[in-house]
Amino acid sequence: MEKDMIQSLLRLIGVYKIYEKWLSKVIERGEIPAHIAIIMDGNRRWALKRGLEPWLGHRAGAKKVEEVIRWCLKLGVKVVTLFVLSTENFRRDERELKELFSILREKLEEYLKGDLLHKNRIRIKVLGRKDLLPGELREALEKLEEITKGYDNLFVNLAIAYGGRAEITDAARSLAKDVLSGKVKIEEIDEELISRYLYTADLPIQDPDMIIRT
């Protein structure tokens, strides 16, 4: 059975490549979104449906990330936001979280050692509360941010330990501090000013044009 599966996969590879090229040409005919946000959901369900451990679904999903990045580079997308791990996900089973953190660290190490980011001038930015993450994972993320901070061809945001309410809370706290210190006057507060306190403040395009939930 395993042999048959391998043969089937080999046959499908050629078909998939042809389909990928055709799809790319179709997409290029229309307007290309400048900022795409991808909610990486369904990995766990995919694994459980196949009788696999949840983290094997996360591993399968992680393999697709580089492929997505290359698609975006080819199409000329400027910003990609990947919603990897929400603050709510921290409620999951301890073993699953441990495996997920391990998978993330492995992929980050691959990017650190590879040339994808440097060759294509890809900047990595973390959106979320990094203090909630294990030390080794946090260090790898910070290192990626540091070595790519001067790149501007493609901006890839990794939303890890991210929550919408957490972002609003952090923005409100920072804004409140500036009001108390006199840097900002209350009458100056509007939507544009608040946007400067969000995690995406330094991006060329803050709001996504397209949101994809996998």
PDB file of C-alpha atoms in Angstrom, residues 3-91:
ATOM      1  CA  LYS A   3       4.448   1.688  -2.518  1.00  0.00           C
ATOM      2  CA  ASP A   4       1.174   2.488  -4.296  1.00  0.00           C
ATOM      3  CA  MET A   5       0.882   5.763  -2.374  1.00  0.00           C
ATOM      4  CA  ILE A   6       4.412   6.791  -3.359  1.00  0.00           C
ATOM      5  CA  GLN A   7       3.741   5.988  -7.013  1.00  0.00           C
ATOM      6  CA  SER A   8       0.516   7.991  -6.902  1.00  0.00           C
ATOM      7  CA  LEU A   9       2.302  10.946  -5.355  1.00  0.00           C
ATOM      8  CA  LEU A  10       5.031  10.857  -7.998  1.00  0.00           C
ATOM      9  CA  ARG A  11       2.396  10.893 -10.736  1.00  0.00           C
ATOM     10  CA  LEU A  12       0.609  13.783  -9.093  1.00  0.00           C
ATOM     11  CA  ILE A  13       3.731  15.929  -8.733  1.00  0.00           C
ATOM     12  CA  GLY A  14       3.910  16.643 -12.458  1.00  0.00           C
ATOM     13  CA  VAL A  15       0.205  17.439 -12.663  1.00  0.00           C
ATOM     14  CA  TYR A  16       0.431  19.713  -9.626  1.00  0.00           C
ATOM     15  CA  LYS A  17       3.295  21.709 -11.150  1.00  0.00           C
ATOM     16  CA  ILE A  18       1.356  22.243 -14.357  1.00  0.00           C
ATOM     17  CA  TYR A  19      -1.728  23.308 -12.393  1.00  0.00           C
ATOM     18  CA  GLU A  20       0.385  25.665 -10.274  1.00  0.00           C
ATOM     19  CA  LYS A  21       1.785  27.428 -13.354  1.00  0.00           C
ATOM     20  CA  TRP A  22      -1.664  27.717 -14.907  1.00  0.00           C
ATOM     21  CA  LEU A  23      -3.157  29.097 -11.694  1.00  0.00           C
ATOM     22  CA  SER A  24      -0.338  31.631 -11.387  1.00  0.00           C
ATOM     23  CA  LYS A  25      -1.034  32.957 -14.881  1.00  0.00           C
ATOM     24  CA  VAL A  26      -4.749  33.277 -14.110  1.00  0.00           C
ATOM     25  CA  ILE A  27      -4.054  35.196 -10.894  1.00  0.00           C
ATOM     26  CA  GLU A  28      -1.594  37.544 -12.599  1.00  0.00           C
ATOM     27  CA  ARG A  29      -4.337  38.704 -14.960  1.00  0.00           C
ATOM     28  CA  GLY A  30      -6.196  40.314 -12.072  1.00  0.00           C
ATOM     29  CA  GLU A  31      -5.246  42.808  -9.384  1.00  0.00           C
ATOM     30  CA  ILE A  32      -2.622  41.399  -7.031  1.00  0.00           C
ATOM     31  CA  PRO A  33      -3.324  42.137  -3.336  1.00  0.00           C
ATOM     32  CA  ALA A  34      -0.564  44.072  -1.598  1.00  0.00           C
ATOM     33  CA  HIS A  35      -1.148  42.496   1.825  1.00  0.00           C
ATOM     34  CA  ILE A  36      -2.387  38.937   2.298  1.00  0.00           C
ATOM     35  CA  ALA A  37      -3.270  37.553   5.731  1.00  0.00           C
ATOM     36  CA  ILE A  38      -3.412  33.782   6.148  1.00  0.00           C
ATOM     37  CA  ILE A  39      -5.062  32.192   9.174  1.00  0.00           C
ATOM     38  CA  MET A  40      -3.301  28.841   9.453  1.00  0.00           C
ATOM     39  CA  ASP A  41      -6.237  26.816  10.698  1.00  0.00           C
ATOM     40  CA  GLY A  42      -7.283  23.212  10.207  1.00  0.00           C
ATOM     41  CA  ASN A  43      -3.911  21.483  10.691  1.00  0.00           C
ATOM     42  CA  ARG A  44      -5.100  19.823  13.874  1.00  0.00           C
ATOM     43  CA  ARG A  45      -8.395  18.682  12.345  1.00  0.00           C
ATOM     44  CA  TRP A  46      -6.549  17.393   9.278  1.00  0.00           C
ATOM     45  CA  ALA A  47      -4.379  15.169  11.478  1.00  0.00           C
ATOM     46  CA  LEU A  48      -7.169  13.912  13.734  1.00  0.00           C
ATOM     47  CA  LYS A  49      -9.331  13.066  10.732  1.00  0.00           C
ATOM     48  CA  ARG A  50      -6.534  10.784   9.526  1.00  0.00           C
ATOM     49  CA  GLY A  51      -5.974   9.207  12.910  1.00  0.00           C
ATOM     50  CA  LEU A  52      -2.694  11.050  13.429  1.00  0.00           C
ATOM     51  CA  GLU A  53      -1.347  12.969  16.387  1.00  0.00           C
ATOM     52  CA  PRO A  54      -2.329  16.679  16.249  1.00  0.00           C
ATOM     53  CA  TRP A  55       1.258  17.932  15.931  1.00  0.00           C
ATOM     54  CA  LEU A  56       1.759  15.940  12.723  1.00  0.00           C
ATOM     55  CA  GLY A  57      -0.868  18.193  11.194  1.00  0.00           C
ATOM     56  CA  HIS A  58       1.090  21.234  12.354  1.00  0.00           C
ATOM     57  CA  ARG A  59       4.236  19.788  10.798  1.00  0.00           C
ATOM     58  CA  ALA A  60       2.463  19.241   7.478  1.00  0.00           C
ATOM     59  CA  GLY A  61       1.167  22.816   7.566  1.00  0.00           C
ATOM     60  CA  ALA A  62       4.615  24.199   8.368  1.00  0.00           C
ATOM     61  CA  LYS A  63       6.004  22.616   5.204  1.00  0.00           C
ATOM     62  CA  LYS A  64       3.617  24.740   3.139  1.00  0.00           C
ATOM     63  CA  VAL A  65       4.833  28.070   4.515  1.00  0.00           C
ATOM     64  CA  GLU A  66       7.911  28.358   2.310  1.00  0.00           C
ATOM     65  CA  GLU A  67       5.825  27.437  -0.728  1.00  0.00           C
ATOM     66  CA  VAL A  68       3.355  30.215   0.097  1.00  0.00           C
ATOM     67  CA  ILE A  69       6.196  32.708   0.536  1.00  0.00           C
ATOM     68  CA  ARG A  70       7.623  31.801  -2.872  1.00  0.00           C
ATOM     69  CA  TRP A  71       4.201  32.233  -4.480  1.00  0.00           C
ATOM     70  CA  CYS A  72       3.890  35.691  -2.943  1.00  0.00           C
ATOM     71  CA  LEU A  73       7.363  36.649  -4.152  1.00  0.00           C
ATOM     72  CA  LYS A  74       6.518  35.551  -7.668  1.00  0.00           C
ATOM     73  CA  LEU A  75       3.216  37.440  -7.715  1.00  0.00           C
ATOM     74  CA  GLY A  76       4.660  40.635  -6.244  1.00  0.00           C
ATOM     75  CA  VAL A  77       2.767  40.626  -2.953  1.00  0.00           C
ATOM     76  CA  LYS A  78       4.361  43.120  -0.566  1.00  0.00           C
ATOM     77  CA  VAL A  79       3.173  41.937   2.873  1.00  0.00           C
ATOM     78  CA  VAL A  80       2.177  38.489   4.146  1.00  0.00           C
ATOM     79  CA  THR A  81       0.808  37.945   7.640  1.00  0.00           C
ATOM     80  CA  LEU A  82       0.742  34.355   8.873  1.00  0.00           C
ATOM     81  CA  PHE A  83      -1.471  33.752  11.903  1.00  0.00           C
ATOM     82  CA  VAL A  84       0.447  30.843  13.394  1.00  0.00           C
ATOM     83  CA  LEU A  85      -0.497  30.642  17.067  1.00  0.00           C
ATOM     84  CA  SER A  86      -3.110  32.612  18.978  1.00  0.00           C
ATOM     85  CA  THR A  87      -3.131  33.322  22.690  1.00  0.00           C
ATOM     86  CA  GLU A  88      -6.202  31.054  22.912  1.00  0.00           C
ATOM     87  CA  ASN A  89      -4.141  28.137  21.570  1.00  0.00           C
ATOM     88  CA  PHE A  90      -2.142  28.166  24.798  1.00  0.00           C
ATOM     89  CA  ARG A  91      -5.093  26.352  26.404  1.00  0.00           C
TER      90      ARG A  91
END
